[in-house]
XYZ file of C-alpha atoms in Angstrom:
591
model
C -0.005 -0.106 -0.027
C 2.742 2.419 0.979
C 4.681 1.556 -2.132
C 1.720 2.617 -4.236
C 1.291 5.863 -2.517
C 5.033 6.580 -2.804
C 5.004 5.815 -6.438
C 2.052 8.214 -6.854
C 3.925 10.918 -4.868
C 6.958 10.506 -7.258
C 4.545 10.651 -10.238
C 3.382 14.056 -9.210
C 5.329 17.235 -10.130
C 7.020 19.234 -7.386
C 4.159 21.707 -6.962
C 1.486 19.139 -6.491
C 3.620 16.877 -4.519
C 3.889 19.779 -2.010
C 0.157 19.979 -1.904
C -0.149 16.244 -0.941
C 2.704 16.485 1.572
C 0.853 19.606 3.090
C -2.368 17.844 3.154
C -0.894 14.827 5.081
C 0.657 17.301 7.628
C -2.668 19.051 8.024
C -4.372 15.631 8.158
C -2.245 14.802 11.275
C -3.761 17.956 12.998
C -7.196 16.906 11.828
C -6.604 13.586 13.504
C -5.454 15.373 16.743
C -8.646 17.490 16.675
C -10.773 14.274 16.189
C -8.878 12.634 19.178
C -9.734 15.731 21.249
C -13.267 14.483 21.387
C -12.291 11.624 23.655
C -10.824 14.106 26.037
C -14.023 16.197 25.978
C -16.075 13.049 26.708
C -13.626 11.989 29.478
C -13.892 15.291 31.278
C -17.676 15.256 31.209
C -17.913 11.641 32.336
C -15.430 12.232 35.195
C -17.311 15.207 36.402
C -20.737 13.441 36.285
C -19.440 10.221 37.950
C -17.487 12.219 40.604
C -20.590 14.300 41.499
C -22.822 11.129 41.645
C -20.356 9.230 43.850
C -19.595 12.090 46.267
C -23.265 13.313 46.279
C -22.151 16.837 45.448
C -23.572 19.319 43.081
C -22.384 18.976 39.433
C -19.913 21.764 38.702
C -20.689 23.971 35.620
C -16.960 24.506 35.109
C -16.679 20.888 33.988
C -19.438 21.473 31.540
C -17.798 24.590 30.093
C -14.388 22.760 29.871
C -15.819 19.828 28.113
C -17.793 22.239 25.756
C -14.656 24.133 25.010
C -12.676 21.089 24.185
C -15.458 19.910 21.917
C -15.606 23.237 20.224
C -11.970 23.213 19.484
C -12.221 19.681 18.198
C -15.132 20.473 15.951
C -13.902 23.764 14.566
C -10.331 22.686 14.142
C -11.618 19.425 12.496
C -13.762 21.398 9.997
C -10.906 23.778 9.064
C -8.265 21.145 8.776
C -10.568 18.738 6.879
C -11.435 21.466 4.360
C -7.805 22.334 3.774
C -6.843 18.676 3.497
C -9.609 18.007 0.924
C -8.932 21.089 -1.017
C -5.111 20.417 -1.331
C -5.658 16.660 -2.162
C -8.335 17.477 -4.832
C -6.167 20.194 -6.417
C -3.050 17.974 -6.155
C -4.769 14.979 -7.729
C -6.658 16.677 -10.550
C -3.848 19.082 -11.474
C -1.306 16.237 -11.503
C -3.433 14.339 -13.957
C -4.153 17.391 -16.065
C -0.414 18.255 -16.311
C 0.355 14.536 -17.072
C -2.140 14.582 -19.981
C -0.340 17.606 -21.403
C 3.052 16.021 -20.769
C 2.003 12.872 -22.416
C 0.711 14.749 -25.463
C 3.962 16.703 -25.748
C 5.911 13.553 -25.492
C 3.907 11.766 -28.160
C 4.896 14.667 -30.555
C 8.476 13.393 -30.501
C 8.001 9.708 -30.728
C 8.668 7.935 -34.002
C 5.521 7.412 -36.070
C 6.091 3.701 -35.899
C 4.815 3.845 -32.211
C 1.362 4.805 -33.368
C 1.434 1.819 -35.849
C 2.210 -0.631 -33.107
C -0.072 0.783 -30.423
C -3.732 1.100 -31.128
C -5.632 4.497 -30.904
C -7.744 2.959 -28.202
C -4.725 2.195 -25.913
C -3.310 5.688 -26.320
C -6.729 7.319 -25.842
C -7.530 5.108 -22.875
C -4.221 6.130 -20.956
C -4.922 9.912 -21.497
C -8.646 9.688 -20.673
C -9.978 6.838 -18.626
C -6.622 6.009 -16.927
C -5.661 9.418 -15.984
C -9.305 10.241 -14.943
C -9.196 7.188 -12.686
C -5.903 8.148 -11.126
C -7.201 11.695 -10.516
C -10.476 10.568 -8.938
C -9.183 7.465 -7.155
C -5.894 8.946 -5.919
C -7.648 11.963 -4.321
C -10.208 9.867 -2.550
C -7.859 7.003 -1.689
C -5.096 9.155 -0.355
C -7.648 11.159 1.592
C -9.576 8.242 3.043
C -6.739 5.614 3.558
C -4.238 8.106 5.072
C -6.843 9.848 7.242
C -8.180 6.463 8.480
C -4.633 5.334 9.431
C -3.850 8.672 11.067
C -7.192 8.917 13.034
C -6.954 5.402 14.278
C -3.327 5.559 15.203
C -3.624 8.792 17.107
C -6.738 7.501 19.049
C -4.907 4.406 20.040
C -1.867 6.393 21.120
C -4.285 8.523 23.278
C -5.848 5.401 24.786
C -2.381 4.464 26.304
C -2.793 7.455 28.429
C -6.014 6.123 29.749
C -5.447 2.405 30.000
C -2.702 0.515 28.354
C -4.589 -2.717 28.399
C -7.439 -1.442 26.303
C -4.964 0.266 24.043
C -3.368 -3.045 23.377
C -6.778 -4.628 22.574
C -7.449 -1.801 20.111
C -3.957 -2.112 18.666
C -4.533 -5.887 18.105
C -7.907 -5.039 16.343
C -5.996 -2.592 14.186
C -3.484 -5.153 13.251
C -6.053 -7.752 12.431
C -7.917 -5.139 10.211
C -4.913 -4.329 8.218
C -4.190 -8.117 7.766
C -7.650 -8.590 6.336
C -7.300 -5.446 4.141
C -4.101 -6.995 2.598
C -6.233 -9.772 1.280
C -8.549 -7.208 -0.320
C -5.535 -5.617 -2.162
C -4.497 -9.098 -3.185
C -7.969 -9.980 -4.356
C -8.246 -7.120 -6.795
C -4.686 -7.241 -8.034
C -5.131 -9.146 -11.265
C -8.667 -7.912 -11.797
C -7.478 -4.209 -11.716
C -5.120 -4.951 -14.603
C -7.997 -6.757 -16.547
C -10.108 -3.708 -15.852
C -7.665 -1.286 -17.293
C -7.055 -3.539 -20.368
C -10.809 -3.808 -20.882
C -11.230 0.021 -20.755
C -8.647 0.332 -23.577
C -10.324 -2.322 -25.661
C -13.748 -0.792 -25.205
C -12.509 2.752 -26.175
C -10.664 1.191 -29.202
C -13.661 -0.687 -30.407
C -15.936 2.318 -30.038
C -13.552 4.436 -31.973
C -13.181 1.759 -34.673
C -17.000 1.448 -34.910
C -17.651 5.251 -35.175
C -14.696 5.949 -37.574
C -15.795 3.067 -39.875
C -19.542 3.697 -39.705
C -19.655 4.427 -43.384
C -18.198 1.060 -44.302
C -20.392 -0.567 -41.709
C -23.409 0.870 -43.483
C -22.112 0.410 -47.023
C -21.320 -3.318 -46.537
C -24.203 -4.045 -44.361
C -22.039 -5.014 -41.420
C -24.093 -3.274 -38.724
C -25.067 -6.547 -37.184
C -21.570 -8.119 -37.096
C -19.797 -4.903 -35.821
C -22.433 -4.123 -33.350
C -22.040 -7.707 -31.942
C -18.268 -7.185 -31.634
C -18.790 -3.816 -29.894
C -21.477 -5.356 -27.558
C -19.117 -8.279 -26.777
C -16.284 -5.890 -25.633
C -18.769 -3.782 -23.597
C -20.180 -6.927 -22.100
C -16.612 -8.194 -21.182
C -15.814 -5.014 -19.397
C -19.084 -5.231 -17.482
C -18.246 -8.728 -16.372
C -14.889 -7.602 -15.227
C -16.278 -4.666 -13.193
C -18.761 -7.133 -11.568
C -16.020 -9.533 -10.868
C -14.074 -6.811 -9.234
C -16.947 -5.844 -7.050
C -17.686 -9.505 -6.147
C -14.102 -10.049 -5.070
C -14.241 -6.880 -2.861
C -17.604 -7.378 -1.195
C -16.746 -10.551 0.881
C -13.426 -9.045 2.107
C -15.062 -5.609 2.745
C -17.699 -7.275 4.893
C -15.097 -9.206 6.755
C -13.174 -5.961 7.408
C -16.352 -4.571 8.746
C -16.870 -7.530 11.027
C -13.249 -7.184 12.281
C -13.807 -3.571 13.107
C -17.175 -4.179 14.955
C -15.859 -7.150 16.807
C -12.663 -5.090 17.814
C -14.928 -2.563 19.227
C -16.980 -5.204 21.121
C -13.670 -6.708 22.536
C -12.815 -3.206 23.763
C -16.247 -2.890 25.417
C -16.031 -6.406 27.048
C -12.414 -5.823 28.236
C -13.338 -2.441 29.754
C -16.341 -3.957 31.623
C -14.257 -6.925 32.842
C -11.488 -4.738 34.191
C -14.139 -2.492 35.857
C -15.855 -5.398 37.496
C -12.430 -6.846 38.588
C -11.705 -3.557 40.258
C -8.681 -2.679 38.145
C -10.396 0.244 36.173
C -12.447 3.009 37.568
C -15.846 3.838 36.360
C -14.880 7.028 34.543
C -12.160 5.313 32.543
C -14.565 2.414 31.751
C -17.154 4.773 30.456
C -14.596 6.523 28.385
C -13.304 3.341 26.850
C -16.907 2.315 26.083
C -17.398 5.607 24.094
C -14.125 5.113 22.351
C -15.135 1.729 21.192
C -17.791 3.309 19.049
C -15.433 5.919 17.552
C -12.210 4.066 16.924
C -12.706 2.184 13.761
C -15.132 4.429 11.809
C -12.375 6.186 9.851
C -10.290 3.108 9.442
C -13.203 1.146 8.057
C -14.002 3.843 5.443
C -10.355 4.100 4.461
C -9.995 0.301 4.196
C -12.719 0.028 1.583
C -10.941 2.586 -0.610
C -7.618 0.803 -0.317
C -8.934 -1.681 -2.898
C -8.587 1.145 -5.425
C -4.893 1.621 -4.677
C -4.068 -1.045 -7.328
C -5.817 1.112 -9.954
C -3.542 4.011 -9.058
C -0.523 1.767 -9.335
C -1.399 0.468 -12.790
C -2.490 3.912 -14.042
C 0.761 5.539 -12.879
C 2.771 2.719 -14.380
C 1.010 2.963 -17.809
C 1.524 6.751 -18.015
C 5.154 6.501 -16.817
C 5.751 3.870 -19.484
C 4.656 6.272 -22.270
C 6.695 9.106 -20.718
C 9.784 6.729 -20.520
C 9.596 5.987 -24.192
C 12.791 7.246 -25.958
C 12.116 10.204 -28.218
C 13.775 10.980 -31.507
C 16.692 13.032 -30.058
C 14.362 16.193 -29.515
C 17.219 18.713 -29.080
C 19.606 17.324 -31.579
C 23.357 17.073 -31.079
C 23.757 20.827 -30.799
C 22.018 22.896 -28.167
C 18.622 24.117 -29.515
C 19.747 27.657 -28.593
C 22.946 27.431 -30.511
C 23.343 29.426 -33.770
C 24.982 26.371 -35.526
C 21.910 24.250 -34.758
C 19.618 26.777 -36.478
C 21.977 27.827 -39.349
C 19.854 26.276 -41.963
C 16.366 26.980 -40.442
C 13.764 28.670 -42.522
C 16.062 29.022 -45.456
C 16.047 27.361 -48.901
C 18.542 24.522 -48.553
C 19.541 21.443 -50.305
C 18.097 18.054 -49.132
C 20.159 14.947 -49.552
C 19.479 11.329 -48.717
C 22.620 9.104 -48.772
C 22.211 5.340 -48.880
C 19.257 5.296 -46.594
C 17.473 2.031 -45.456
C 14.266 1.818 -43.447
C 12.128 -1.056 -42.416
C 8.872 -1.576 -40.501
C 9.733 -4.445 -38.139
C 11.591 -6.793 -40.596
C 9.848 -5.699 -43.709
C 12.264 -3.298 -45.718
C 10.429 -0.430 -47.162
C 13.358 1.841 -48.273
C 16.364 0.040 -49.706
C 19.603 1.985 -50.254
C 18.140 5.160 -51.698
C 20.321 8.069 -52.526
C 18.939 11.414 -53.885
C 19.822 15.081 -53.838
C 17.012 17.649 -54.061
C 18.451 21.148 -54.794
C 16.896 24.148 -53.122
C 14.042 25.932 -54.973
C 13.340 23.014 -57.275
C 10.394 20.685 -57.854
C 10.823 16.870 -57.356
C 8.076 14.587 -58.425
C 7.926 10.890 -57.053
C 5.904 8.382 -58.812
C 5.727 4.606 -58.787
C 3.426 1.666 -57.958
C 1.314 1.752 -54.865
C 3.063 0.385 -51.779
C 6.466 1.065 -53.347
C 7.777 3.373 -50.561
C 6.965 6.883 -51.838
C 5.180 8.229 -48.833
C 7.610 6.606 -46.411
C 10.595 8.116 -48.263
C 8.999 11.579 -47.880
C 8.405 10.973 -44.125
C 11.953 10.049 -43.762
C 12.992 13.322 -45.386
C 10.921 15.306 -42.838
C 12.129 12.993 -40.040
C 8.787 11.522 -39.125
C 10.870 8.380 -38.670
C 14.625 8.003 -38.286
C 16.496 6.070 -40.884
C 17.959 2.701 -40.097
C 21.033 3.288 -42.132
C 22.471 6.249 -44.055
C 21.763 9.865 -43.507
C 19.143 12.551 -44.519
C 20.664 15.986 -44.443
C 19.301 19.488 -44.761
C 21.732 22.244 -45.691
C 24.681 19.784 -45.354
C 23.701 18.815 -41.659
C 22.193 15.549 -40.592
C 18.478 16.209 -39.719
C 19.047 14.303 -36.419
C 21.487 17.041 -35.368
C 18.656 19.713 -35.325
C 16.299 20.506 -32.746
C 13.087 18.792 -33.656
C 10.776 21.838 -33.498
C 13.248 24.021 -35.444
C 13.464 21.245 -38.115
C 9.685 21.094 -38.436
C 9.596 24.829 -39.167
C 11.172 24.065 -42.499
C 8.444 21.680 -43.771
C 4.735 22.132 -44.697
C 2.642 19.225 -45.659
C -0.577 18.749 -47.707
C -1.688 15.190 -47.355
C -4.145 13.175 -49.478
C -6.344 12.677 -46.436
C -6.671 15.979 -44.807
C -7.481 16.193 -41.057
C -9.265 19.279 -39.760
C -10.067 19.902 -36.096
C -13.369 20.515 -34.387
C -12.973 24.276 -34.397
C -13.547 27.312 -36.434
C -12.275 27.556 -39.994
C -10.082 30.415 -38.983
C -8.480 28.502 -36.095
C -7.954 25.528 -38.507
C -6.082 27.831 -40.975
C -3.981 29.452 -38.261
C -3.188 26.095 -36.693
C 0.497 26.534 -37.090
C 0.465 30.142 -36.008
C -2.225 30.469 -33.234
C -1.756 34.239 -32.678
C -2.005 35.228 -36.307
C -4.309 38.233 -36.991
C -7.528 37.735 -39.005
C -6.076 39.836 -41.843
C -3.307 37.169 -42.306
C -5.744 34.365 -42.154
C -7.974 35.919 -44.916
C -4.910 36.583 -47.066
C -3.861 32.982 -46.863
C -7.368 31.768 -47.614
C -7.498 34.061 -50.750
C -4.205 32.660 -51.928
C -5.564 29.081 -51.290
C -8.663 29.897 -53.326
C -11.089 29.109 -50.366
C -12.096 32.654 -49.372
C -15.250 32.601 -51.531
C -16.732 29.446 -50.210
C -15.736 30.305 -46.637
C -17.471 33.716 -47.006
C -20.624 31.930 -48.200
C -21.020 29.898 -45.003
C -23.501 31.201 -42.336
C -20.752 32.223 -39.947
C -17.849 32.739 -42.486
C -14.489 32.152 -40.859
C -16.174 31.596 -37.441
C -18.028 28.492 -38.739
C -17.134 25.581 -36.551
C -16.508 22.473 -38.728
C -17.049 18.952 -37.497
C -14.163 16.884 -36.304
C -12.046 15.697 -39.219
C -13.818 18.459 -41.475
C -16.809 16.078 -41.899
C -18.970 19.050 -42.920
C -16.815 20.034 -45.885
C -16.137 18.513 -49.312
C -12.809 16.934 -50.220
C -11.679 19.819 -52.234
C -12.687 22.288 -49.594
C -10.706 20.486 -47.055
C -7.643 20.311 -49.297
C -7.822 24.026 -49.955
C -8.038 24.838 -46.175
C -5.128 22.551 -45.697
C -3.229 24.478 -48.264
C -4.145 27.838 -46.604
C -2.793 26.318 -43.424
C 0.468 25.509 -45.158
C 0.598 28.992 -46.745
C 0.264 30.488 -43.180
C 3.268 28.466 -42.081
C 5.316 29.704 -44.991
C 8.005 26.921 -44.724
C 10.608 26.724 -47.370
C 9.964 23.022 -48.163
C 6.564 21.719 -49.283
C 5.671 18.087 -49.411
C 2.554 17.273 -51.357
C 1.356 13.644 -50.754
C -1.116 13.007 -53.661
C -2.895 16.200 -52.559
C -5.149 16.224 -55.715
C -5.759 12.478 -55.961
C -9.397 12.572 -54.646
C -10.468 15.899 -55.863
C -13.480 16.284 -58.279
C -13.004 18.020 -61.613
C -14.924 21.098 -60.498
C -12.565 21.773 -57.570
C -9.439 20.625 -59.395
C -8.717 23.999 -61.192
C -9.044 26.058 -57.991
C -6.875 23.448 -56.071
C -4.194 23.599 -58.631
C -4.176 27.402 -58.438
C -3.878 27.049 -54.524
C -1.021 24.681 -54.988
C 0.683 27.001 -57.415
C 0.372 29.810 -54.969
C 1.720 27.659 -52.091
C 4.819 26.430 -53.978
C 6.051 29.831 -55.309
C 9.816 30.060 -54.447
C 9.797 26.798 -52.554
C 11.442 23.509 -52.538
C 8.708 21.236 -53.544
C 8.469 17.403 -53.195
C 5.311 15.901 -54.572
C 3.892 12.500 -54.672
C 1.426 12.489 -57.611
C -0.445 10.224 -60.021
C -1.652 13.011 -62.401
C 0.371 13.817 -65.582
C -0.147 17.517 -65.473
C 1.319 17.738 -61.822
C 4.584 15.874 -62.697
C 5.641 16.620 -66.307
C 7.005 20.061 -65.520
C 9.104 18.920 -62.485
C 12.750 19.674 -62.301
C 13.395 15.984 -61.630
C 11.165 12.925 -61.553
C 12.071 9.856 -59.665
C 10.453 6.498 -59.837
C 10.396 4.399 -56.628
C 9.502 0.667 -56.753
C 9.997 -1.821 -54.111
C 11.830 0.594 -51.988
C 14.502 1.450 -54.741
C 14.890 4.365 -57.159
C 14.575 2.554 -60.500
C 14.334 5.733 -62.800
C 15.445 9.305 -62.428
C 15.324 12.166 -64.873
C 13.090 14.683 -66.595
C 9.683 13.854 -68.291
C 10.973 13.508 -71.737
C 14.044 11.503 -70.809
C 11.932 8.965 -68.841
C 9.240 8.679 -71.516
C 11.981 7.705 -74.075
C 13.334 4.889 -71.760
C 10.063 3.009 -71.967
C 10.130 1.909 -68.381
C 7.816 2.178 -65.427
C 7.377 5.871 -65.883
C 6.483 5.555 -69.621
C 3.882 3.019 -68.730
C 2.646 5.321 -66.044
C 2.257 8.055 -68.715
C 0.508 5.789 -71.179
C -1.991 4.591 -68.560
C -2.805 8.232 -67.645
C -3.319 9.217 -71.281
C -5.700 6.317 -71.780
C -7.669 7.293 -68.709
C -7.968 10.872 -69.789
C -9.093 10.020 -73.410
C -11.663 7.458 -72.119
C -15.311 8.676 -72.806
C -18.684 7.302 -72.349
């Protein structure tokens, strides 16, 4: 139990760790105030019993003294309990909020391969369910478990001042309670891991179902997919019930131990009184204490079953944060002039004998290529040949397995990652827009950009007119992924976003592949505006987008099989020539 709490304390940042430490210190004072109630009861009982035995009038001073002690106990308890609760709540929730942000920042610098190997549901579960559970459970568990231990421990210490024999009975009950509580933590150990795993599976299946809803409808798979989703939800439900069923018997046993320990204190007190070794006042005080002693401990004991959830949650989050990043700062200091020498300038890009593989499947095989600054390089080739992967390696979405990729004569791994990314803008075939206003989607790379600059970028990207026709113009909130816009509209907004960034290197990954003929002219105008005075690398399947490139390379099975200009490659009669012939046939085909 203490190992889990220590692990959570280490997981917290310094500021919130201070809050938890402070809450424990204040919690000790809270326990002292709670223990004062025994003193108030003892003063009153002694006064009443003394007056009855001596046959004298009951002194009001005793009443006022008992009342004063009780007031101090209640007021001090309220204040310290409020401070403890506030600090623990702030510490728990702020820690998890900061860790979510920290995880998000860390994910930015992980190789893209990590996201291929780990499902979206697993990542989402850690940042949502797991962190939410840690925030909720940690706050309550720390508060209840620690407070229960403190309250009970201090009351037992106080009992030694009244009668050491009853204190030993209470201490034995406390030990037996903790022994039973150990079995509760053992009982839920494996189920807690199953529960967190089931959470991730459920989120993953829900996301898969929602994201693939079009295919589900189109192929009439609603029944099959719904059954799979229901199966995952049902499995998680069974695990939750299993956890509860394991906790309930041990929780009831804990409760019985607490109650019987109180009964043992009562019986021992009565026995010692009847044997003449304890006076009536102490006996009466011990009888009252027997009802108070285990209340806080019992409540905390039930929450201790959740400590395993904290342990697993902290472990999973820490595991992500411990993943090695792609050398974020580079070899040079990010603040050094040398590290930024080529930043935001038109520089040559060069790949030298690079290899790359997904697991054991080689995707890029010994490719060497020089891309001079301010030129256009078109990449064509069969699907699955490695074109997109090659572009991702140039921009360091992944690190090469062998060879080097350099920008301005310096290995891209030697640059600060954020500074390196300032040199690249991307327009992908599948555009992702965020659930936000159109203006904020355009200024995504420059959040503080003024509206005039946003509109200027939109005009260059040929999307100002259709944006202005929308009910709220640039303040129109679009659905997640840009679901409320057409493919051409999303592409043009993506281009406006790239224009705003104004990076010297533009990578176009089949940006016009899925655009209808009505939007193609405007989109091509937008691409032309984007690529003025830039170094352009384009993956394309359309003849008009590649024939005027400064160099065309053909990638097939991870290798460069052809390289040259349009006319040269057509004369060779190889893959590129066949590519051109097939495109001409497609263009000339009519109904």
